PDB file of C-alpha atoms in Angstrom:
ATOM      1  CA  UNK H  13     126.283 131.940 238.043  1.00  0.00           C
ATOM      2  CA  UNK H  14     129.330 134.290 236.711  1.00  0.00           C
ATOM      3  CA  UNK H  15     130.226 136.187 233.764  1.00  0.00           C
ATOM      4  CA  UNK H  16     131.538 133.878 230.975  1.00  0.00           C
ATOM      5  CA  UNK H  17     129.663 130.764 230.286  1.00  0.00           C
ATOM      6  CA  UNK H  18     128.275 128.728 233.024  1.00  0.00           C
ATOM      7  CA  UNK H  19     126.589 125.293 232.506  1.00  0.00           C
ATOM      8  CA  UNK H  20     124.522 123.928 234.798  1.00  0.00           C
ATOM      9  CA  UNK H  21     124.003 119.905 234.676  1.00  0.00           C
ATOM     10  CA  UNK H  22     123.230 119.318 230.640  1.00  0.00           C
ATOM     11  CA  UNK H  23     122.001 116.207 229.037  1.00  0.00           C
ATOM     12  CA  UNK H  24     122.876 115.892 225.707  1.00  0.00           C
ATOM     13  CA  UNK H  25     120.658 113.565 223.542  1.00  0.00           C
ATOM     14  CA  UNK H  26     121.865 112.142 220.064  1.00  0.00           C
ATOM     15  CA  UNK H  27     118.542 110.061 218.194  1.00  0.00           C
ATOM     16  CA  UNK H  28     117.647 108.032 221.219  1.00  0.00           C
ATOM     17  CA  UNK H  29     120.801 107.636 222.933  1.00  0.00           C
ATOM     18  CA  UNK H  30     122.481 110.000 226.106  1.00  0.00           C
ATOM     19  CA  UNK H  31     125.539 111.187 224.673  1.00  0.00           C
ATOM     20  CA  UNK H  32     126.567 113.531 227.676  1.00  0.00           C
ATOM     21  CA  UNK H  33     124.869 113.262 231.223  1.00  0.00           C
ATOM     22  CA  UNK H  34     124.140 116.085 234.001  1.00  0.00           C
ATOM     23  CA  UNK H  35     127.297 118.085 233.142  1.00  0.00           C
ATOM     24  CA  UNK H  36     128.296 121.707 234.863  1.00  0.00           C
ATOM     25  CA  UNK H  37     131.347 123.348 233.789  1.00  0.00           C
ATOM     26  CA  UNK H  38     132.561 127.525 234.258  1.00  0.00           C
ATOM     27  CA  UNK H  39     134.676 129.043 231.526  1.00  0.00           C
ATOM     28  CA  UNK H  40     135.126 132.666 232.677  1.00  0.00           C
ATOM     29  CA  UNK H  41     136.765 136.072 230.906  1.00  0.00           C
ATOM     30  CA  UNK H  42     140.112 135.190 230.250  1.00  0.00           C
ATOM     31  CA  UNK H  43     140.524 131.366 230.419  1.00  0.00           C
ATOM     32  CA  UNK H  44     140.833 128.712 228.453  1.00  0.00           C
ATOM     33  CA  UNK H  45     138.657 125.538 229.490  1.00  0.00           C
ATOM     34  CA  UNK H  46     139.968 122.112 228.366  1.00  0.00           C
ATOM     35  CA  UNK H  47     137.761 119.428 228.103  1.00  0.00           C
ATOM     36  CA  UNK H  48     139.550 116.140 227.020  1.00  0.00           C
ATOM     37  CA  UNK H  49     138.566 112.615 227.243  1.00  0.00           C
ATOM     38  CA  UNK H  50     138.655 108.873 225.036  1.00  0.00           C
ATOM     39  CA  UNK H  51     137.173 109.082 221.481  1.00  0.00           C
ATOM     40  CA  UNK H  52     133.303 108.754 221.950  1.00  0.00           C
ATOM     41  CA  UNK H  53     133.148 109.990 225.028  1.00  0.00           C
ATOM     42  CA  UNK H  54     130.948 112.732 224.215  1.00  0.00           C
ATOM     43  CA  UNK H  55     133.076 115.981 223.747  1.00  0.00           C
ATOM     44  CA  UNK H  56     131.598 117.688 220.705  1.00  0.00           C
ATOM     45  CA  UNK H  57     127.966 116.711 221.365  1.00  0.00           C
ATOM     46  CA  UNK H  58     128.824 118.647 224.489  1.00  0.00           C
ATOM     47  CA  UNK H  59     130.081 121.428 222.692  1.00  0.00           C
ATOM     48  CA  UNK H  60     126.697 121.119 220.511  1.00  0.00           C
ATOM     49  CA  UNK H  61     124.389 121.042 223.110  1.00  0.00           C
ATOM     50  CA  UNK H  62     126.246 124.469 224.161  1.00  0.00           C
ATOM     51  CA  UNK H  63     126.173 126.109 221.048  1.00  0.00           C
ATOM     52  CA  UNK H  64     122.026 124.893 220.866  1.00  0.00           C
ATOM     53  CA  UNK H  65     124.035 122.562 217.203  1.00  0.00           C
ATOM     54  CA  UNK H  66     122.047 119.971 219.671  1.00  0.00           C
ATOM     55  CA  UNK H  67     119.125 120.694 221.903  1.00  0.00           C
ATOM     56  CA  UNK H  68     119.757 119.879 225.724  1.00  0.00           C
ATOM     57  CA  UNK H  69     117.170 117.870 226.980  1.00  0.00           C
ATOM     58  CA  UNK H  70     117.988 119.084 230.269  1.00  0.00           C
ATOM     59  CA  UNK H  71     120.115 121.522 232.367  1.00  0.00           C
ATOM     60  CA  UNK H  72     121.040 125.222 232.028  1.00  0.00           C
ATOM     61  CA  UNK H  73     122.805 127.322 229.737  1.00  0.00           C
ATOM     62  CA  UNK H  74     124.183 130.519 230.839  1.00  0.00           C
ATOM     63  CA  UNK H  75     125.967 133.402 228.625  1.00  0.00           C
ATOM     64  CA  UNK H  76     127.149 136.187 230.860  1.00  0.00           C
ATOM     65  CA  UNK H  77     124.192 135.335 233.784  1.00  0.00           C
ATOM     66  CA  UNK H  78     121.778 135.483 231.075  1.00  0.00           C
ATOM     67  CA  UNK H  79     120.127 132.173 230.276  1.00  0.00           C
ATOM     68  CA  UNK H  80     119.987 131.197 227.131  1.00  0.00           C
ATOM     69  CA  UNK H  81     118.891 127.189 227.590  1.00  0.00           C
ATOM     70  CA  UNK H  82     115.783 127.143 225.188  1.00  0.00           C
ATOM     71  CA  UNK H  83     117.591 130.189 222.658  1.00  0.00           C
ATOM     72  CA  UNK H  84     118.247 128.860 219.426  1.00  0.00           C
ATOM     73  CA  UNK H  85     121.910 128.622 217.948  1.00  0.00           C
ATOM     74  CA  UNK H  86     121.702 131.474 215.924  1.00  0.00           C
ATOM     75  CA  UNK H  87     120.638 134.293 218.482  1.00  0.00           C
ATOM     76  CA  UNK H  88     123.150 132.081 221.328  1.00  0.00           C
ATOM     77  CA  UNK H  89     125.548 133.150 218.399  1.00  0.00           C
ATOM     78  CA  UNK H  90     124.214 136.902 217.951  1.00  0.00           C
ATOM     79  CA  UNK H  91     124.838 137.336 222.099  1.00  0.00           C
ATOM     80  CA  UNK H  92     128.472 136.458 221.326  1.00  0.00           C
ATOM     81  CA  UNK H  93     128.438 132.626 221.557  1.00  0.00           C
ATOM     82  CA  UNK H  94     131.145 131.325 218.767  1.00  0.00           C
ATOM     83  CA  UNK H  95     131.031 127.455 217.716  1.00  0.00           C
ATOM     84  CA  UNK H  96     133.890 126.636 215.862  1.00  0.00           C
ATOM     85  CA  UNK H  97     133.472 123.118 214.686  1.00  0.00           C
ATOM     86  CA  UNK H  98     135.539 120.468 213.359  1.00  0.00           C
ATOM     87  CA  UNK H  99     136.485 119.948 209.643  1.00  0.00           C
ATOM     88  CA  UNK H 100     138.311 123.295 209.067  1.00  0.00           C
ATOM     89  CA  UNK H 101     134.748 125.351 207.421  1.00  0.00           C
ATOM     90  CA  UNK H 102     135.787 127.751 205.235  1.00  0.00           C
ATOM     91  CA  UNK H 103     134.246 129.910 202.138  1.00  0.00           C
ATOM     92  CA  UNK H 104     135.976 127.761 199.431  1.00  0.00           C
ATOM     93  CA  UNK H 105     135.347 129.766 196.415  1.00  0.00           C
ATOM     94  CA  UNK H 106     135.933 133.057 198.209  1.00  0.00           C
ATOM     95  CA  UNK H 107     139.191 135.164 199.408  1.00  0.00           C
ATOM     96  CA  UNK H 108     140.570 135.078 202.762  1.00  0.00           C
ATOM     97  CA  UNK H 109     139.352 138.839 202.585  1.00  0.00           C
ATOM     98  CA  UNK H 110     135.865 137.714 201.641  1.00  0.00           C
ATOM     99  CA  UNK H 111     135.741 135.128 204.603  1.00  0.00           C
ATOM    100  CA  UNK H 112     136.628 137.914 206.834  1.00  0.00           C
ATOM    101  CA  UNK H 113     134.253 140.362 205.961  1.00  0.00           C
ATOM    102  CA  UNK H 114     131.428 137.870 205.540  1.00  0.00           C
ATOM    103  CA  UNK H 115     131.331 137.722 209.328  1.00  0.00           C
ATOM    104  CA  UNK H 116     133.132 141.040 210.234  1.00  0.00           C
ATOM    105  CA  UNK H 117     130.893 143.547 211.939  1.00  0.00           C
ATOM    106  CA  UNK H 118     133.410 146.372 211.286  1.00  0.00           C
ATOM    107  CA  UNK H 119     137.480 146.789 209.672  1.00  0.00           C
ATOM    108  CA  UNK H 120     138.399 146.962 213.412  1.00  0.00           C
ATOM    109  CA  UNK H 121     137.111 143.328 213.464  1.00  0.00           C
ATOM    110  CA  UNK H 122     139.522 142.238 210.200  1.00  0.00           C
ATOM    111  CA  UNK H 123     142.115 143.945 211.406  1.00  0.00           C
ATOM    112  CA  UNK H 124     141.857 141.842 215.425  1.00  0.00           C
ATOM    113  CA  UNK H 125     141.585 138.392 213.584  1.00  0.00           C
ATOM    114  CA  UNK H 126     144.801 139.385 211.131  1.00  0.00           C
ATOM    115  CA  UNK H 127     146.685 140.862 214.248  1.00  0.00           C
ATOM    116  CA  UNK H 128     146.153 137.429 215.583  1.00  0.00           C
ATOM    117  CA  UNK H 129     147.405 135.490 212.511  1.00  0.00           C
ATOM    118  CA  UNK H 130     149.547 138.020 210.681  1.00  0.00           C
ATOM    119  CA  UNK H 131     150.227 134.981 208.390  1.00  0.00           C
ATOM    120  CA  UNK H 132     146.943 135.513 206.697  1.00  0.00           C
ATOM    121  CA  UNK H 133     147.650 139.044 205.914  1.00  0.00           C
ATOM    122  CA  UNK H 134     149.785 137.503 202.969  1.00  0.00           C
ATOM    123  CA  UNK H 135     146.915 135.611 201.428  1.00  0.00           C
ATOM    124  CA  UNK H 136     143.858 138.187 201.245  1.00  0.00           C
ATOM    125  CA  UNK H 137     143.430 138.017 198.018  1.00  0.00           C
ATOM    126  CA  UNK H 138     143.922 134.186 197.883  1.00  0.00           C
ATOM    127  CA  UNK H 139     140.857 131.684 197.597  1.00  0.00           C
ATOM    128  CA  UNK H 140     139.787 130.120 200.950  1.00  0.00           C
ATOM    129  CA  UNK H 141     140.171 126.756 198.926  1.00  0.00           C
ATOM    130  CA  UNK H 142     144.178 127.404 197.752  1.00  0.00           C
ATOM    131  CA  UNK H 143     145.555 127.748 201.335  1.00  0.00           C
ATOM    132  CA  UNK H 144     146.924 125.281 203.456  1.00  0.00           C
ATOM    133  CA  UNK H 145     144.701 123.369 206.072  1.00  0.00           C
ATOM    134  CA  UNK H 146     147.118 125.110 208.885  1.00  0.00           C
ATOM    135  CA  UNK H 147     146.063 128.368 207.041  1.00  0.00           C
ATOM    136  CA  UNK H 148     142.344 127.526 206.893  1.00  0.00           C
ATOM    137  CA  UNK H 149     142.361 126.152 210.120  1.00  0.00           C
ATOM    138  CA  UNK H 150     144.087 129.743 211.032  1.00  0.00           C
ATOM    139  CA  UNK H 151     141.152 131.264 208.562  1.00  0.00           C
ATOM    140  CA  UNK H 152     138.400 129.547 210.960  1.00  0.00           C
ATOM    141  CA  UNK H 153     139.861 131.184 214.077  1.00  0.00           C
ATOM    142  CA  UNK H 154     140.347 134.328 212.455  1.00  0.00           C
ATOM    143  CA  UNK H 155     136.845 134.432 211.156  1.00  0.00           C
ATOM    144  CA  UNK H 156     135.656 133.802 214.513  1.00  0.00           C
ATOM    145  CA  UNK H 157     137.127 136.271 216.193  1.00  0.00           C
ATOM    146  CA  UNK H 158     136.078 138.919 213.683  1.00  0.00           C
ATOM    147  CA  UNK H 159     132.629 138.550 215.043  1.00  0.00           C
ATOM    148  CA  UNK H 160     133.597 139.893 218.230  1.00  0.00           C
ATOM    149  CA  UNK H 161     132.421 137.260 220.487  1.00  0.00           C
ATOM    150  CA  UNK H 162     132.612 136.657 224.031  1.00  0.00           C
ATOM    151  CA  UNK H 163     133.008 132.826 224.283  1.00  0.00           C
ATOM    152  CA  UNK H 164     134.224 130.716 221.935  1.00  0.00           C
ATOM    153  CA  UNK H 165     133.896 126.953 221.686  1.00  0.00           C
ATOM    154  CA  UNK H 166     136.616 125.234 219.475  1.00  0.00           C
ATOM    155  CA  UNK H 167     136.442 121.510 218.554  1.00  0.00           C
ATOM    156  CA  UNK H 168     139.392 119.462 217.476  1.00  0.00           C
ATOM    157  CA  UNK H 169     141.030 122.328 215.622  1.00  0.00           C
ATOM    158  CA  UNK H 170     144.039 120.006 215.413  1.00  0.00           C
ATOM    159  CA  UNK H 171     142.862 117.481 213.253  1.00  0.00           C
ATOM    160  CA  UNK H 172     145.143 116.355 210.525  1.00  0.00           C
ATOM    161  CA  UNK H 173     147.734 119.266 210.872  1.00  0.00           C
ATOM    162  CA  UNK H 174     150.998 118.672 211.792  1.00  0.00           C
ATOM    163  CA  UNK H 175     152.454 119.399 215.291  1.00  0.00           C
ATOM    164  CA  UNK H 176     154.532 122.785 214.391  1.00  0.00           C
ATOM    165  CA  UNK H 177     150.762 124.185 213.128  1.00  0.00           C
ATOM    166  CA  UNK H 178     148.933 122.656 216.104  1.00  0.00           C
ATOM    167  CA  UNK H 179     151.657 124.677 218.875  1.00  0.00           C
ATOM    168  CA  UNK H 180     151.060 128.065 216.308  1.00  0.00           C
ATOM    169  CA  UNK H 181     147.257 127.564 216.874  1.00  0.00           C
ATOM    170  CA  UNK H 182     147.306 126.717 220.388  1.00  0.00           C
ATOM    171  CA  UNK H 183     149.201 129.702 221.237  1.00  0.00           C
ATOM    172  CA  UNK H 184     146.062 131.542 219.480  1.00  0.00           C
ATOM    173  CA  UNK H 185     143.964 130.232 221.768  1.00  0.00           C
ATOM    174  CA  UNK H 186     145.989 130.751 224.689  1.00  0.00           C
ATOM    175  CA  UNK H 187     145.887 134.504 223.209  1.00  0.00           C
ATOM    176  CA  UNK H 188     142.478 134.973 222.751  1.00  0.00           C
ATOM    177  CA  UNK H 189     141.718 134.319 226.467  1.00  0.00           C
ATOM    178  CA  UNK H 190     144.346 136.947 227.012  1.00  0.00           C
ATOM    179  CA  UNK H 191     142.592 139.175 225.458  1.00  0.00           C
ATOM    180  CA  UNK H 192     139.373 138.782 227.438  1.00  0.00           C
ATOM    181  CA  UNK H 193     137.676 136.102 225.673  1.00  0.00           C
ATOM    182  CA  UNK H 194     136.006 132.919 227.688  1.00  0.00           C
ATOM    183  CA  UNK H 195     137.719 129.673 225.386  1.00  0.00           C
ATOM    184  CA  UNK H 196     135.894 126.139 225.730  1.00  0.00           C
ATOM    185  CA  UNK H 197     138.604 124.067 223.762  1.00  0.00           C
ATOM    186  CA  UNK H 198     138.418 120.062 222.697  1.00  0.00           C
ATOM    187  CA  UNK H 199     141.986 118.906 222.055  1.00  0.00           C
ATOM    188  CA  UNK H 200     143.812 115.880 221.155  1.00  0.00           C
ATOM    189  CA  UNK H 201     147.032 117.190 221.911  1.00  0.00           C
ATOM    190  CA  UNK H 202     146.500 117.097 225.567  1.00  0.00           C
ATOM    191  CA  UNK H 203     149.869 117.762 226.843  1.00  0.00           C
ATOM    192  CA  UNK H 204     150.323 120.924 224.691  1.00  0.00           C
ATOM    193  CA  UNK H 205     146.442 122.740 225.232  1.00  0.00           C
ATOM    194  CA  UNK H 206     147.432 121.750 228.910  1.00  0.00           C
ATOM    195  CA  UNK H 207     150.080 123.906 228.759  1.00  0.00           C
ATOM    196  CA  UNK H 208     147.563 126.548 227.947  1.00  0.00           C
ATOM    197  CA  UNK H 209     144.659 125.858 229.750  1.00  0.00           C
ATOM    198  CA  UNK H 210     143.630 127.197 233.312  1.00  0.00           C
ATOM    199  CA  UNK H 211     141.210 124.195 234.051  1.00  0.00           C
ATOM    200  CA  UNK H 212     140.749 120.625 232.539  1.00  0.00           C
ATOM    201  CA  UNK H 213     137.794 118.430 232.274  1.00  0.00           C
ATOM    202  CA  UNK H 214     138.041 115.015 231.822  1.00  0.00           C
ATOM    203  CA  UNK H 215     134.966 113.605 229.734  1.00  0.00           C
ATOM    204  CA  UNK H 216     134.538 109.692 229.961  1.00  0.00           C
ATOM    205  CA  UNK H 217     131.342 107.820 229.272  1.00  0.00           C
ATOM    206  CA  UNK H 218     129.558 111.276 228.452  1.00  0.00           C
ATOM    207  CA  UNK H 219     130.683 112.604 232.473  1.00  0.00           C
ATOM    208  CA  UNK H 220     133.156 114.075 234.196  1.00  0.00           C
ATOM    209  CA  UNK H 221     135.360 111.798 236.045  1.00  0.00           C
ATOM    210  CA  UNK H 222     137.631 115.019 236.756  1.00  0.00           C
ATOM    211  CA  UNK H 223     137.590 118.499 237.328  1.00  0.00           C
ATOM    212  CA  UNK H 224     140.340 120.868 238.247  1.00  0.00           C
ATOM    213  CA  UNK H 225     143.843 122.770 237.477  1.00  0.00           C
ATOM    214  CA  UNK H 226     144.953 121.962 234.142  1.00  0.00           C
ATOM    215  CA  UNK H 227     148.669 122.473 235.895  1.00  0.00           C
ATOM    216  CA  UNK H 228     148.021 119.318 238.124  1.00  0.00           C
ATOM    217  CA  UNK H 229     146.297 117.227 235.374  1.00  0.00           C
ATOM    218  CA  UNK H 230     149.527 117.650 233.288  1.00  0.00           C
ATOM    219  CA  UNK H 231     151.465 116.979 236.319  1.00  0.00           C
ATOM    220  CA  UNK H 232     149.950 113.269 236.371  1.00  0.00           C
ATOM    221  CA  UNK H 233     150.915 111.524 233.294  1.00  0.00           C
ATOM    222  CA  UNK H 234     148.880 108.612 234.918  1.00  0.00           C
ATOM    223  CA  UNK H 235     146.166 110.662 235.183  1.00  0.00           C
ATOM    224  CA  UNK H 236     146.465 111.772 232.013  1.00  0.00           C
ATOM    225  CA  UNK H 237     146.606 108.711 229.833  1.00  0.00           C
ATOM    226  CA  UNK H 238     143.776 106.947 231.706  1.00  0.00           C
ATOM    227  CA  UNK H 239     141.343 109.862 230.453  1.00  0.00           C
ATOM    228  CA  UNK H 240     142.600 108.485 227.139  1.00  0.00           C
ATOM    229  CA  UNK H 241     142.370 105.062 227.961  1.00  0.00           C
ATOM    230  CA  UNK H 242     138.358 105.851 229.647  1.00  0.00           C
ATOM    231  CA  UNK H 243     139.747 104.224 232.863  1.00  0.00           C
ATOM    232  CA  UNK H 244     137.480 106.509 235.736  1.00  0.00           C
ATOM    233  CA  UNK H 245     139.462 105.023 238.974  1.00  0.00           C
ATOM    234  CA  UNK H 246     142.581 106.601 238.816  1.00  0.00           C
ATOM    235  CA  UNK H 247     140.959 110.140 237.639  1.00  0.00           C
ATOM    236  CA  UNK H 248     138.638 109.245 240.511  1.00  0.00           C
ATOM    237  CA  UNK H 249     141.379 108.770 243.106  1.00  0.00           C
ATOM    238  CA  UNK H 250     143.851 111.370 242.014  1.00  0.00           C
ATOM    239  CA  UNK H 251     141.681 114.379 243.419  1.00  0.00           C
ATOM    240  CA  UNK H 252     139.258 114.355 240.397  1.00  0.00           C
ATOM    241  CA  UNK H 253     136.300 116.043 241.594  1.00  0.00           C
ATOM    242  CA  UNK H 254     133.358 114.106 239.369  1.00  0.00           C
ATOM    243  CA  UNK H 255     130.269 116.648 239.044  1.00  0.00           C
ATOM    244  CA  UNK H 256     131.181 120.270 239.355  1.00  0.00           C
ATOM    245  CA  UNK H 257     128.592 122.271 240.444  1.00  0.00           C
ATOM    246  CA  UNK H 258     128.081 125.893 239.284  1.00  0.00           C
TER     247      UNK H 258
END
């Protein structure tokens, strides 16, 4: 195992049905992980069987080579484990400066998440429920960050915002890893988290049918839409590795 997060073979149960089965995966300091796939495939009940959202019935969790399998979400979340999830969930009723400090440790904290979406800084004093869903979408990243974690999992942060806002909050991401952080991202807009991403997973049928260099997935527009379309044999055959061992 490695510094980061390392998962080790998960099984991810939803009621009575296996959602995601025997997965491993490696995001490490400073790179941004990319798992894409068809809808249903089984990306955020991944995510939530990371974050402990969903208990893994099997497998290993690791947060910097400590293992936290059986911890529960919220002290994953106090060792620096961040779960942003889908639906854009902000403080409605409070400020963007009340969102921030909510979760803020310290002002160093505030000020990292507005250096990262300077945007914000216009709206402190503006309800959470007033702003745009690019800006809360920015507010959810933001908040994030000011907790000063070391991994953060993002799910579908793209949802319903149009594509200028989408590039503006991929480059985030791509920025947070540059600054140190370990980013698990689920993206619809393959083609542009690509661009950002140092590894892709392809998720079909709750596995990977591909593991490897975001750079060569993108290369493959084949490749690429039959992840999309949940057809395994050409991810198979174009150097997809299946199960990735950590």
């Amino acid at each position: 195992m490695s510094a980061g997060l390392a998962v080790g073979g998960i099984t991810v149960v939803r009621g009575k049905a296996v959602v995601v089965r025997k997965v491993s995966l490696a995001v490490p300091p400073g790179t941004v992980s990319l798992v894409i796939g068809p809808n249903g495939s089984g990306k955020s009940s991944l995510l939530a069987g990371i974050s402990g959202s969903l208990k893994a019935a099997s497998g290993r969790i690791c947060l910097d080579d400590r293992d936290i399998t059986r911890a529960p979400r919220w002290q994953r979340a106090r060792m620096g484990l961040c779960h942003v999830e889908q639906g854009r969930p902000v403080f409605g009723g409070l400020t963007v400066r009340g969102n921030l400090s909510v979760v803020s440790r310290d002002r160093a904290g505030t000020d990292r998440s507005l250096e990262l979406f300077p945007e914000l800084g216009r709206h402190l004093d503006t309800r959470a429920e007033l702003l745009s869903g690019g800006e809360q979408q920015m507010l959810v990243l933001a908040r994030a960050l000011a907790c000063r974690p070391r991994v953060i999992l993002v799910d579908e942060m793209s949802l319903g915002l149009a594509p200028v806002i989408v590039t503006r909050l991929i480059e985030a991401v791509r920025a947070l890893a540059d600054d140190g952080l370990a980013v698990l991202l689920v993206e619809q807009f393959a083609q542009l988290a690509l661009g950002v991403s140092d590894r892709a997973y392809v998720l079909s049928g709750g596995c990977f049918t591909y593991s490897g260099d975001a750079s060569s997935l993108l290369a493959h527009p084949g490749l690429l839409r039959s992840a999309y379309l949940g057809d395994t044999r050409e991810a198979t055959s174009t150097g997809g590795s299946g199960q990735e061992g950590e």
